[in-house]
mmCIF file of N, CA and C in Angstrom:
data_model
loop_
_atom_site.group_PDB
_atom_site.id
_atom_site.type_symbol
_atom_site.label_atom_id
_atom_site.label_comp_id
_atom_site.label_asym_id
_atom_site.label_seq_id
_atom_site.Cartn_x
_atom_site.Cartn_y
_atom_site.Cartn_z
ATOM 1 N N UNK A 1442 226.796 158.293 33.792
ATOM 2 C CA UNK A 1442 227.189 159.690 33.367
ATOM 3 C C UNK A 1442 226.657 160.522 34.579
ATOM 4 N N UNK A 1443 227.573 161.499 35.010
ATOM 5 C CA UNK A 1443 227.219 162.284 36.118
ATOM 6 C C UNK A 1443 226.475 163.444 35.659
ATOM 7 N N UNK A 1444 225.242 163.807 36.276
ATOM 8 C CA UNK A 1444 224.479 164.837 35.930
ATOM 9 C C UNK A 1444 224.345 165.727 37.215
ATOM 10 N N UNK A 1445 224.387 166.985 37.057
ATOM 11 C CA UNK A 1445 224.305 167.962 38.175
ATOM 12 C C UNK A 1445 223.121 168.923 37.869
ATOM 13 N N UNK A 1446 222.281 169.119 38.939
ATOM 14 C CA UNK A 1446 221.195 169.984 38.778
ATOM 15 C C UNK A 1446 221.215 171.037 40.068
ATOM 16 N N UNK A 1447 221.172 172.263 39.594
ATOM 17 C CA UNK A 1447 221.169 173.285 40.602
ATOM 18 C C UNK A 1447 219.700 173.798 40.889
ATOM 19 N N UNK A 1448 219.413 174.235 42.145
ATOM 20 C CA UNK A 1448 218.117 174.770 42.371
ATOM 21 C C UNK A 1448 218.310 175.553 43.617
ATOM 22 N N UNK A 1449 217.371 176.445 43.944
ATOM 23 C CA UNK A 1449 217.318 177.199 45.148
ATOM 24 C C UNK A 1449 217.451 178.721 44.870
ATOM 25 N N UNK A 1450 217.728 179.032 43.551
ATOM 26 C CA UNK A 1450 217.880 180.505 43.242
ATOM 27 C C UNK A 1450 216.589 181.190 43.264
ATOM 28 N N UNK A 1451 216.552 182.529 43.158
ATOM 29 C CA UNK A 1451 215.364 183.304 43.144
ATOM 30 C C UNK A 1451 215.836 184.717 43.384
ATOM 31 N N UNK A 1452 214.695 185.588 43.603
ATOM 32 C CA UNK A 1452 214.704 186.881 43.927
ATOM 33 C C UNK A 1452 214.799 187.206 45.510
ATOM 34 N N UNK A 1453 215.798 187.956 45.938
ATOM 35 C CA UNK A 1453 215.929 188.203 47.246
ATOM 36 C C UNK A 1453 216.386 189.670 47.423
ATOM 37 N N UNK A 1454 215.947 190.292 48.542
ATOM 38 C CA UNK A 1454 216.463 191.579 48.829
ATOM 39 C C UNK A 1454 217.876 191.688 49.457
ATOM 40 N N UNK A 1455 218.546 192.778 49.234
ATOM 41 C CA UNK A 1455 219.826 192.921 49.818
ATOM 42 C C UNK A 1455 219.820 192.534 51.277
ATOM 43 N N UNK A 1456 220.798 191.831 51.764
ATOM 44 C CA UNK A 1456 220.888 191.419 53.153
ATOM 45 C C UNK A 1456 220.162 190.118 53.414
ATOM 46 N N UNK A 1457 219.391 189.580 52.423
ATOM 47 C CA UNK A 1457 218.756 188.388 52.575
ATOM 48 C C UNK A 1457 219.625 187.147 52.339
ATOM 49 N N UNK A 1458 218.986 185.893 52.495
ATOM 50 C CA UNK A 1458 219.765 184.677 52.355
ATOM 51 C C UNK A 1458 219.105 183.634 51.357
ATOM 52 N N UNK A 1459 219.840 182.882 50.734
ATOM 53 C CA UNK A 1459 219.414 181.823 49.888
ATOM 54 C C UNK A 1459 220.325 180.638 50.164
ATOM 55 N N UNK A 1460 219.802 179.435 49.944
ATOM 56 C CA UNK A 1460 220.654 178.254 49.976
ATOM 57 C C UNK A 1460 220.479 177.513 48.680
ATOM 58 N N UNK A 1461 221.469 177.472 47.876
ATOM 59 C CA UNK A 1461 221.577 176.685 46.650
ATOM 60 C C UNK A 1461 221.946 175.358 46.856
ATOM 61 N N UNK A 1462 221.331 174.435 45.984
ATOM 62 C CA UNK A 1462 221.542 173.020 46.112
ATOM 63 C C UNK A 1462 222.148 172.585 44.793
ATOM 64 N N UNK A 1463 223.043 171.604 44.796
ATOM 65 C CA UNK A 1463 223.574 170.967 43.629
ATOM 66 C C UNK A 1463 223.372 169.554 43.862
ATOM 67 N N UNK A 1464 222.370 168.900 43.179
ATOM 68 C CA UNK A 1464 222.108 167.501 43.347
ATOM 69 C C UNK A 1464 222.585 166.721 42.141
ATOM 70 N N UNK A 1465 223.133 165.604 42.404
ATOM 71 C CA UNK A 1465 223.664 164.703 41.481
ATOM 72 C C UNK A 1465 222.818 163.456 41.140
ATOM 73 N N UNK A 1466 222.666 163.135 39.909
ATOM 74 C CA UNK A 1466 221.943 161.941 39.630
ATOM 75 C C UNK A 1466 222.792 161.121 38.593
ATOM 76 N N UNK A 1467 222.567 159.908 38.652
ATOM 77 C CA UNK A 1467 223.335 158.955 37.789
ATOM 78 C C UNK A 1467 224.727 158.558 38.228
ATOM 79 N N UNK A 1468 225.088 159.214 39.381
ATOM 80 C CA UNK A 1468 226.452 158.927 39.900
ATOM 81 C C UNK A 1468 226.505 159.477 41.315
ATOM 82 N N UNK A 1469 227.260 158.860 42.120
ATOM 83 C CA UNK A 1469 227.494 159.318 43.483
ATOM 84 C C UNK A 1469 228.577 160.381 43.575
ATOM 85 N N UNK A 1470 228.297 161.320 44.456
ATOM 86 C CA UNK A 1470 229.253 162.492 44.611
ATOM 87 C C UNK A 1470 230.228 162.212 45.621
ATOM 88 N N UNK A 1471 230.228 160.996 46.173
ATOM 89 C CA UNK A 1471 231.183 160.693 47.343
ATOM 90 C C UNK A 1471 232.599 160.896 47.035
ATOM 91 N N UNK A 1472 233.062 160.689 45.794
ATOM 92 C CA UNK A 1472 234.415 160.845 45.469
ATOM 93 C C UNK A 1472 234.819 162.128 44.624
ATOM 94 N N UNK A 1473 233.726 163.009 44.604
ATOM 95 C CA UNK A 1473 234.011 164.150 43.713
ATOM 96 C C UNK A 1473 234.141 165.470 44.613
ATOM 97 N N UNK A 1474 235.023 166.281 44.235
ATOM 98 C CA UNK A 1474 234.998 167.622 44.673
ATOM 99 C C UNK A 1474 234.070 168.421 43.795
ATOM 100 N N UNK A 1475 233.235 169.339 44.433
ATOM 101 C CA UNK A 1475 232.196 170.057 43.729
ATOM 102 C C UNK A 1475 232.542 171.680 43.933
ATOM 103 N N UNK A 1476 232.604 172.242 42.716
ATOM 104 C CA UNK A 1476 232.770 173.694 42.756
ATOM 105 C C UNK A 1476 231.573 174.445 42.396
ATOM 106 N N UNK A 1477 231.377 175.673 43.000
ATOM 107 C CA UNK A 1477 230.314 176.619 42.698
ATOM 108 C C UNK A 1477 231.030 177.790 41.908
ATOM 109 N N UNK A 1478 230.309 178.168 40.767
ATOM 110 C CA UNK A 1478 230.710 179.170 39.887
ATOM 111 C C UNK A 1478 229.568 180.097 39.672
ATOM 112 N N UNK A 1479 229.860 181.369 39.253
ATOM 113 C CA UNK A 1479 228.811 182.241 39.015
ATOM 114 C C UNK A 1479 229.209 183.105 37.782
ATOM 115 N N UNK A 1480 228.122 183.579 37.059
ATOM 116 C CA UNK A 1480 228.452 184.390 35.911
ATOM 117 C C UNK A 1480 227.323 185.485 35.881
ATOM 118 N N UNK A 1481 227.843 186.693 36.103
ATOM 119 C CA UNK A 1481 226.808 187.808 35.920
ATOM 120 C C UNK A 1481 226.799 188.260 34.469
ATOM 121 N N UNK A 1482 225.728 189.082 34.150
ATOM 122 C CA UNK A 1482 225.549 189.404 32.738
ATOM 123 C C UNK A 1482 226.632 190.284 32.325
ATOM 124 N N UNK A 1483 227.194 189.932 31.137
ATOM 125 C CA UNK A 1483 228.235 190.629 30.565
ATOM 126 C C UNK A 1483 229.638 190.345 31.261
ATOM 127 N N UNK A 1484 229.689 189.538 32.156
ATOM 128 C CA UNK A 1484 231.031 189.226 32.950
ATOM 129 C C UNK A 1484 231.424 187.840 32.688
ATOM 130 N N UNK A 1485 232.688 187.600 32.864
ATOM 131 C CA UNK A 1485 233.171 186.184 32.860
ATOM 132 C C UNK A 1485 232.813 185.420 33.986
ATOM 133 N N UNK A 1486 232.780 184.101 33.761
ATOM 134 C CA UNK A 1486 232.475 183.167 34.775
ATOM 135 C C UNK A 1486 233.598 183.143 35.853
ATOM 136 N N UNK A 1487 233.212 183.106 37.087
ATOM 137 C CA UNK A 1487 234.346 183.145 38.174
ATOM 138 C C UNK A 1487 233.977 182.004 39.160
ATOM 139 N N UNK A 1488 234.967 181.470 39.729
ATOM 140 C CA UNK A 1488 234.862 180.515 40.805
ATOM 141 C C UNK A 1488 234.595 181.119 42.158
ATOM 142 N N UNK A 1489 233.636 180.490 42.801
ATOM 143 C CA UNK A 1489 233.204 181.062 44.105
ATOM 144 C C UNK A 1489 233.684 180.224 45.273
ATOM 145 N N UNK A 1490 233.518 178.934 45.190
ATOM 146 C CA UNK A 1490 233.781 177.949 46.275
ATOM 147 C C UNK A 1490 233.868 176.635 45.888
ATOM 148 N N UNK A 1491 234.645 175.862 46.542
ATOM 149 C CA UNK A 1491 234.827 174.297 46.301
ATOM 150 C C UNK A 1491 234.774 173.616 47.449
ATOM 151 N N UNK A 1492 234.232 172.423 47.472
ATOM 152 C CA UNK A 1492 234.264 171.497 48.603
ATOM 153 C C UNK A 1492 234.920 170.100 48.088
ATOM 154 N N UNK A 1493 235.822 169.715 48.801
ATOM 155 C CA UNK A 1493 236.431 168.293 48.422
ATOM 156 C C UNK A 1493 235.579 167.186 48.920
ATOM 157 N N UNK A 1494 236.018 166.036 48.441
ATOM 158 C CA UNK A 1494 235.265 164.810 48.682
ATOM 159 C C UNK A 1494 235.233 164.612 50.266
ATOM 160 N N UNK A 1495 236.299 165.125 50.913
ATOM 161 C CA UNK A 1495 236.465 164.893 52.356
ATOM 162 C C UNK A 1495 235.819 166.032 53.176
ATOM 163 N N UNK A 1496 235.257 166.953 52.499
ATOM 164 C CA UNK A 1496 234.700 168.142 53.224
ATOM 165 C C UNK A 1496 235.543 169.313 53.402
ATOM 166 N N UNK A 1497 236.691 169.343 52.806
ATOM 167 C CA UNK A 1497 237.584 170.538 52.845
ATOM 168 C C UNK A 1497 236.895 171.669 52.047
ATOM 169 N N UNK A 1498 237.046 172.870 52.527
ATOM 170 C CA UNK A 1498 236.448 174.025 51.803
ATOM 171 C C UNK A 1498 237.583 174.997 51.345
ATOM 172 N N UNK A 1499 237.308 175.380 50.098
ATOM 173 C CA UNK A 1499 238.173 176.306 49.424
ATOM 174 C C UNK A 1499 237.437 177.533 48.932
ATOM 175 N N UNK A 1500 237.667 178.686 49.440
ATOM 176 C CA UNK A 1500 237.010 179.938 49.021
ATOM 177 C C UNK A 1500 237.861 180.662 48.036
ATOM 178 N N UNK A 1501 237.209 181.042 46.841
ATOM 179 C CA UNK A 1501 238.081 181.680 45.878
ATOM 180 C C UNK A 1501 237.895 183.135 45.815
ATOM 181 N N UNK A 1502 236.854 183.666 46.275
ATOM 182 C CA UNK A 1502 236.477 185.033 46.345
ATOM 183 C C UNK A 1502 236.539 185.697 47.695
ATOM 184 N N UNK A 1503 237.417 186.705 47.767
ATOM 185 C CA UNK A 1503 237.369 187.512 49.143
ATOM 186 C C UNK A 1503 236.092 188.137 49.327
ATOM 187 N N UNK A 1504 235.320 188.483 48.386
ATOM 188 C CA UNK A 1504 234.125 189.281 48.483
ATOM 189 C C UNK A 1504 233.005 188.414 49.139
ATOM 190 N N UNK A 1505 233.085 187.120 49.246
ATOM 191 C CA UNK A 1505 232.195 186.283 49.878
ATOM 192 C C UNK A 1505 232.520 185.777 51.256
ATOM 193 N N UNK A 1506 233.689 186.157 51.684
ATOM 194 C CA UNK A 1506 234.121 185.775 53.038
ATOM 195 C C UNK A 1506 233.260 186.278 54.059
ATOM 196 N N UNK A 1507 232.848 185.326 55.004
ATOM 197 C CA UNK A 1507 231.967 185.567 55.966
ATOM 198 C C UNK A 1507 230.466 185.561 55.658
ATOM 199 N N UNK A 1508 230.183 185.444 54.285
ATOM 200 C CA UNK A 1508 228.892 185.509 53.894
ATOM 201 C C UNK A 1508 228.421 184.192 53.257
ATOM 202 N N UNK A 1509 229.260 183.526 52.622
ATOM 203 C CA UNK A 1509 228.934 182.264 51.975
ATOM 204 C C UNK A 1509 229.628 181.150 52.622
ATOM 205 N N UNK A 1510 229.037 179.973 52.613
ATOM 206 C CA UNK A 1510 229.807 178.757 52.942
ATOM 207 C C UNK A 1510 229.188 177.588 52.147
ATOM 208 N N UNK A 1511 230.091 176.639 51.964
ATOM 209 C CA UNK A 1511 229.731 175.426 51.227
ATOM 210 C C UNK A 1511 229.743 174.238 52.114
ATOM 211 N N UNK A 1512 228.811 173.305 51.777
ATOM 212 C CA UNK A 1512 228.700 172.068 52.509
ATOM 213 C C UNK A 1512 228.242 170.947 51.684
ATOM 214 N N UNK A 1513 228.328 169.730 52.208
ATOM 215 C CA UNK A 1513 227.848 168.521 51.394
ATOM 216 C C UNK A 1513 227.114 167.615 52.379
ATOM 217 N N UNK A 1514 226.130 166.910 51.700
ATOM 218 C CA UNK A 1514 225.457 165.830 52.373
ATOM 219 C C UNK A 1514 225.500 164.661 51.461
ATOM 220 N N UNK A 1515 226.393 163.841 51.638
ATOM 221 C CA UNK A 1515 226.542 162.647 50.841
ATOM 222 C C UNK A 1515 225.493 161.691 50.797
ATOM 223 N N UNK A 1516 224.731 161.607 51.911
ATOM 224 C CA UNK A 1516 223.525 160.740 51.994
ATOM 225 C C UNK A 1516 222.525 161.208 51.093
ATOM 226 N N UNK A 1517 222.460 162.594 50.789
ATOM 227 C CA UNK A 1517 221.495 163.160 49.879
ATOM 228 C C UNK A 1517 222.117 163.493 48.469
ATOM 229 N N UNK A 1518 223.337 163.036 48.234
ATOM 230 C CA UNK A 1518 223.975 163.261 47.044
ATOM 231 C C UNK A 1518 223.942 164.722 46.610
ATOM 232 N N UNK A 1519 224.112 165.599 47.530
ATOM 233 C CA UNK A 1519 223.803 167.081 47.309
ATOM 234 C C UNK A 1519 224.951 167.951 47.965
ATOM 235 N N UNK A 1520 225.265 168.938 47.236
ATOM 236 C CA UNK A 1520 226.282 169.988 47.799
ATOM 237 C C UNK A 1520 225.417 171.264 47.767
ATOM 238 N N UNK A 1521 225.645 172.008 48.902
ATOM 239 C CA UNK A 1521 224.890 173.314 49.200
ATOM 240 C C UNK A 1521 225.850 174.501 49.121
ATOM 241 N N UNK A 1522 225.354 175.625 48.712
ATOM 242 C CA UNK A 1522 226.010 176.855 48.846
ATOM 243 C C UNK A 1522 224.993 177.783 49.663
ATOM 244 N N UNK A 1523 225.322 177.990 50.871
ATOM 245 C CA UNK A 1523 224.486 178.947 51.770
ATOM 246 C C UNK A 1523 225.119 180.366 51.682
ATOM 247 N N UNK A 1524 224.173 181.214 51.174
ATOM 248 C CA UNK A 1524 224.474 182.586 50.893
ATOM 249 C C UNK A 1524 223.742 183.543 51.888
ATOM 250 N N UNK A 1525 224.509 184.268 52.689
ATOM 251 C CA UNK A 1525 223.939 185.157 53.576
ATOM 252 C C UNK A 1525 224.334 186.607 53.305
ATOM 253 N N UNK A 1526 223.657 187.637 53.778
ATOM 254 C CA UNK A 1526 223.993 188.994 53.634
ATOM 255 C C UNK A 1526 224.203 189.313 52.150
ATOM 256 N N UNK A 1527 223.274 188.873 51.356
ATOM 257 C CA UNK A 1527 223.441 188.976 49.850
ATOM 258 C C UNK A 1527 223.487 190.439 49.423
ATOM 259 N N UNK A 1528 224.313 190.733 48.488
ATOM 260 C CA UNK A 1528 224.481 192.145 47.927
ATOM 261 C C UNK A 1528 224.085 192.018 46.472
ATOM 262 N N UNK A 1529 223.724 193.282 45.945
ATOM 263 C CA UNK A 1529 223.333 193.190 44.512
ATOM 264 C C UNK A 1529 224.429 192.685 43.574
ATOM 265 N N UNK A 1530 225.631 192.858 43.923
ATOM 266 C CA UNK A 1530 226.689 192.285 43.116
ATOM 267 C C UNK A 1530 226.900 190.877 43.124
ATOM 268 N N UNK A 1531 226.075 190.176 43.922
ATOM 269 C CA UNK A 1531 225.997 188.706 43.911
ATOM 270 C C UNK A 1531 225.038 188.186 42.833
ATOM 271 N N UNK A 1532 224.299 189.118 42.267
ATOM 272 C CA UNK A 1532 223.407 188.709 41.132
ATOM 273 C C UNK A 1532 224.227 187.972 40.101
ATOM 274 N N UNK A 1533 223.810 186.852 39.773
ATOM 275 C CA UNK A 1533 224.443 186.039 38.706
ATOM 276 C C UNK A 1533 223.687 184.745 38.528
ATOM 277 N N UNK A 1534 224.070 184.032 37.533
ATOM 278 C CA UNK A 1534 223.651 182.625 37.278
ATOM 279 C C UNK A 1534 224.699 181.752 38.071
ATOM 280 N N UNK A 1535 224.324 180.934 38.950
ATOM 281 C CA UNK A 1535 225.213 180.175 39.703
ATOM 282 C C UNK A 1535 225.188 178.704 39.275
ATOM 283 N N UNK A 1536 226.336 178.169 39.002
ATOM 284 C CA UNK A 1536 226.544 176.839 38.447
ATOM 285 C C UNK A 1536 227.406 175.971 39.427
ATOM 286 N N UNK A 1537 227.160 174.676 39.451
ATOM 287 C CA UNK A 1537 227.987 173.754 40.050
ATOM 288 C C UNK A 1537 228.658 172.980 39.096
ATOM 289 N N UNK A 1538 229.780 172.417 39.416
ATOM 290 C CA UNK A 1538 230.593 171.655 38.423
ATOM 291 C C UNK A 1538 231.540 170.655 39.131
ATOM 292 N N UNK A 1539 231.846 169.722 38.349
ATOM 293 C CA UNK A 1539 232.930 168.644 38.792
ATOM 294 C C UNK A 1539 233.896 168.445 37.728
ATOM 295 N N UNK A 1540 235.133 168.120 38.041
ATOM 296 C CA UNK A 1540 236.155 167.861 37.201
ATOM 297 C C UNK A 1540 235.958 166.624 36.402
ATOM 298 N N UNK A 1541 235.962 166.645 35.117
ATOM 299 C CA UNK A 1541 235.645 165.464 34.282
ATOM 300 C C UNK A 1541 236.849 164.500 34.338
ATOM 301 N N UNK A 1542 238.110 164.932 34.350
ATOM 302 C CA UNK A 1542 239.216 164.194 34.258
ATOM 303 C C UNK A 1542 239.641 163.454 35.592
ATOM 304 N N UNK A 1543 239.545 164.191 36.599
ATOM 305 C CA UNK A 1543 239.909 163.632 37.947
ATOM 306 C C UNK A 1543 238.892 164.379 38.959
ATOM 307 N N UNK A 1544 237.965 163.720 39.308
ATOM 308 C CA UNK A 1544 236.827 164.380 40.202
ATOM 309 C C UNK A 1544 237.445 164.580 41.628
ATOM 310 N N UNK A 1545 238.546 164.152 41.924
ATOM 311 C CA UNK A 1545 239.052 164.402 43.326
ATOM 312 C C UNK A 1545 239.560 165.818 43.386
ATOM 313 N N UNK A 1546 239.793 166.443 42.290
ATOM 314 C CA UNK A 1546 240.270 167.826 42.242
ATOM 315 C C UNK A 1546 239.197 168.811 42.140
ATOM 316 N N UNK A 1547 239.328 169.972 42.707
ATOM 317 C CA UNK A 1547 238.338 170.985 42.519
ATOM 318 C C UNK A 1547 238.426 171.289 41.141
ATOM 319 N N UNK A 1548 237.147 171.499 40.463
ATOM 320 C CA UNK A 1548 237.120 171.916 38.967
ATOM 321 C C UNK A 1548 237.697 173.259 38.807
ATOM 322 N N UNK A 1549 238.351 173.397 37.533
ATOM 323 C CA UNK A 1549 238.914 174.599 37.196
ATOM 324 C C UNK A 1549 237.875 175.595 36.439
ATOM 325 N N UNK A 1550 236.788 174.973 35.958
ATOM 326 C CA UNK A 1550 235.854 175.671 35.245
ATOM 327 C C UNK A 1550 236.075 175.420 33.860
ATOM 328 N N UNK A 1551 236.615 174.395 33.406
ATOM 329 C CA UNK A 1551 236.837 173.941 32.042
ATOM 330 C C UNK A 1551 235.481 173.625 31.322
ATOM 331 N N UNK A 1552 235.322 174.006 30.019
ATOM 332 C CA UNK A 1552 234.111 173.845 29.383
ATOM 333 C C UNK A 1552 233.523 172.453 29.258
ATOM 334 N N UNK A 1553 234.554 171.474 29.305
ATOM 335 C CA UNK A 1553 234.162 170.023 29.298
ATOM 336 C C UNK A 1553 234.092 169.391 30.561
ATOM 337 N N UNK A 1554 234.107 170.204 31.709
ATOM 338 C CA UNK A 1554 233.903 169.607 33.001
ATOM 339 C C UNK A 1554 232.400 169.317 33.111
ATOM 340 N N UNK A 1555 231.905 168.558 34.117
ATOM 341 C CA UNK A 1555 230.558 168.285 34.375
ATOM 342 C C UNK A 1555 229.947 169.574 34.825
ATOM 343 N N UNK A 1556 228.832 170.076 34.223
ATOM 344 C CA UNK A 1556 228.081 171.280 34.683
ATOM 345 C C UNK A 1556 226.690 171.114 34.777
ATOM 346 N N UNK A 1557 226.053 171.806 35.817
ATOM 347 C CA UNK A 1557 224.650 171.877 35.851
ATOM 348 C C UNK A 1557 224.075 172.899 34.924
ATOM 349 N N UNK A 1558 222.897 173.151 34.949
ATOM 350 C CA UNK A 1558 222.177 174.051 34.036
ATOM 351 C C UNK A 1558 222.211 175.581 34.566
ATOM 352 N N UNK A 1559 222.447 175.630 35.748
ATOM 353 C CA UNK A 1559 222.537 176.897 36.475
ATOM 354 C C UNK A 1559 221.275 177.349 37.136
ATOM 355 N N UNK A 1560 221.368 178.207 38.154
ATOM 356 C CA UNK A 1560 220.178 178.704 38.840
ATOM 357 C C UNK A 1560 220.370 180.200 39.033
ATOM 358 N N UNK A 1561 219.300 181.000 38.742
ATOM 359 C CA UNK A 1561 219.440 182.460 38.710
ATOM 360 C C UNK A 1561 219.362 182.972 40.039
ATOM 361 N N UNK A 1562 220.257 183.807 40.473
ATOM 362 C CA UNK A 1562 220.220 184.520 41.792
ATOM 363 C C UNK A 1562 220.010 185.967 41.480
ATOM 364 N N UNK A 1563 219.059 186.628 41.919
ATOM 365 C CA UNK A 1563 218.913 188.183 41.724
ATOM 366 C C UNK A 1563 218.698 188.750 43.016
ATOM 367 N N UNK A 1564 219.589 189.685 43.382
ATOM 368 C CA UNK A 1564 219.532 190.457 44.718
ATOM 369 C C UNK A 1564 219.135 191.970 44.442
ATOM 370 N N UNK A 1565 217.988 192.239 44.686
ATOM 371 C CA UNK A 1565 217.431 193.657 44.356
ATOM 372 C C UNK A 1565 216.349 194.000 45.332
ATOM 373 N N UNK A 1566 216.151 195.219 45.477
ATOM 374 C CA UNK A 1566 215.062 195.764 46.176
ATOM 375 C C UNK A 1566 213.754 195.771 45.377
#
């Protein structure tokens, strides 16, 4: 059973940087596309970025262009989200996910996909 665990969140000042990690256990991520999602208080969950099993990158939000990038290290069974130039509107719980039905596709954010527990990112002075 694939389990995903996010880490790396925290409190950061505007303009600062964080690197989030999504580590897999119980299963190799080699054949999985991994997506990053976020959910701010009172807001719907939104897709941020996805990386395919071959390292292709899909950005879903114009607002993170030039600031966020996704990468993977299969040797460490981990996917990363590097976040630079953070803004208060980036404040959210960040989740990673994989498609349960076909892991080669970027996850759509379905409730029954594989999900991590989330990591809190707070951007504030």
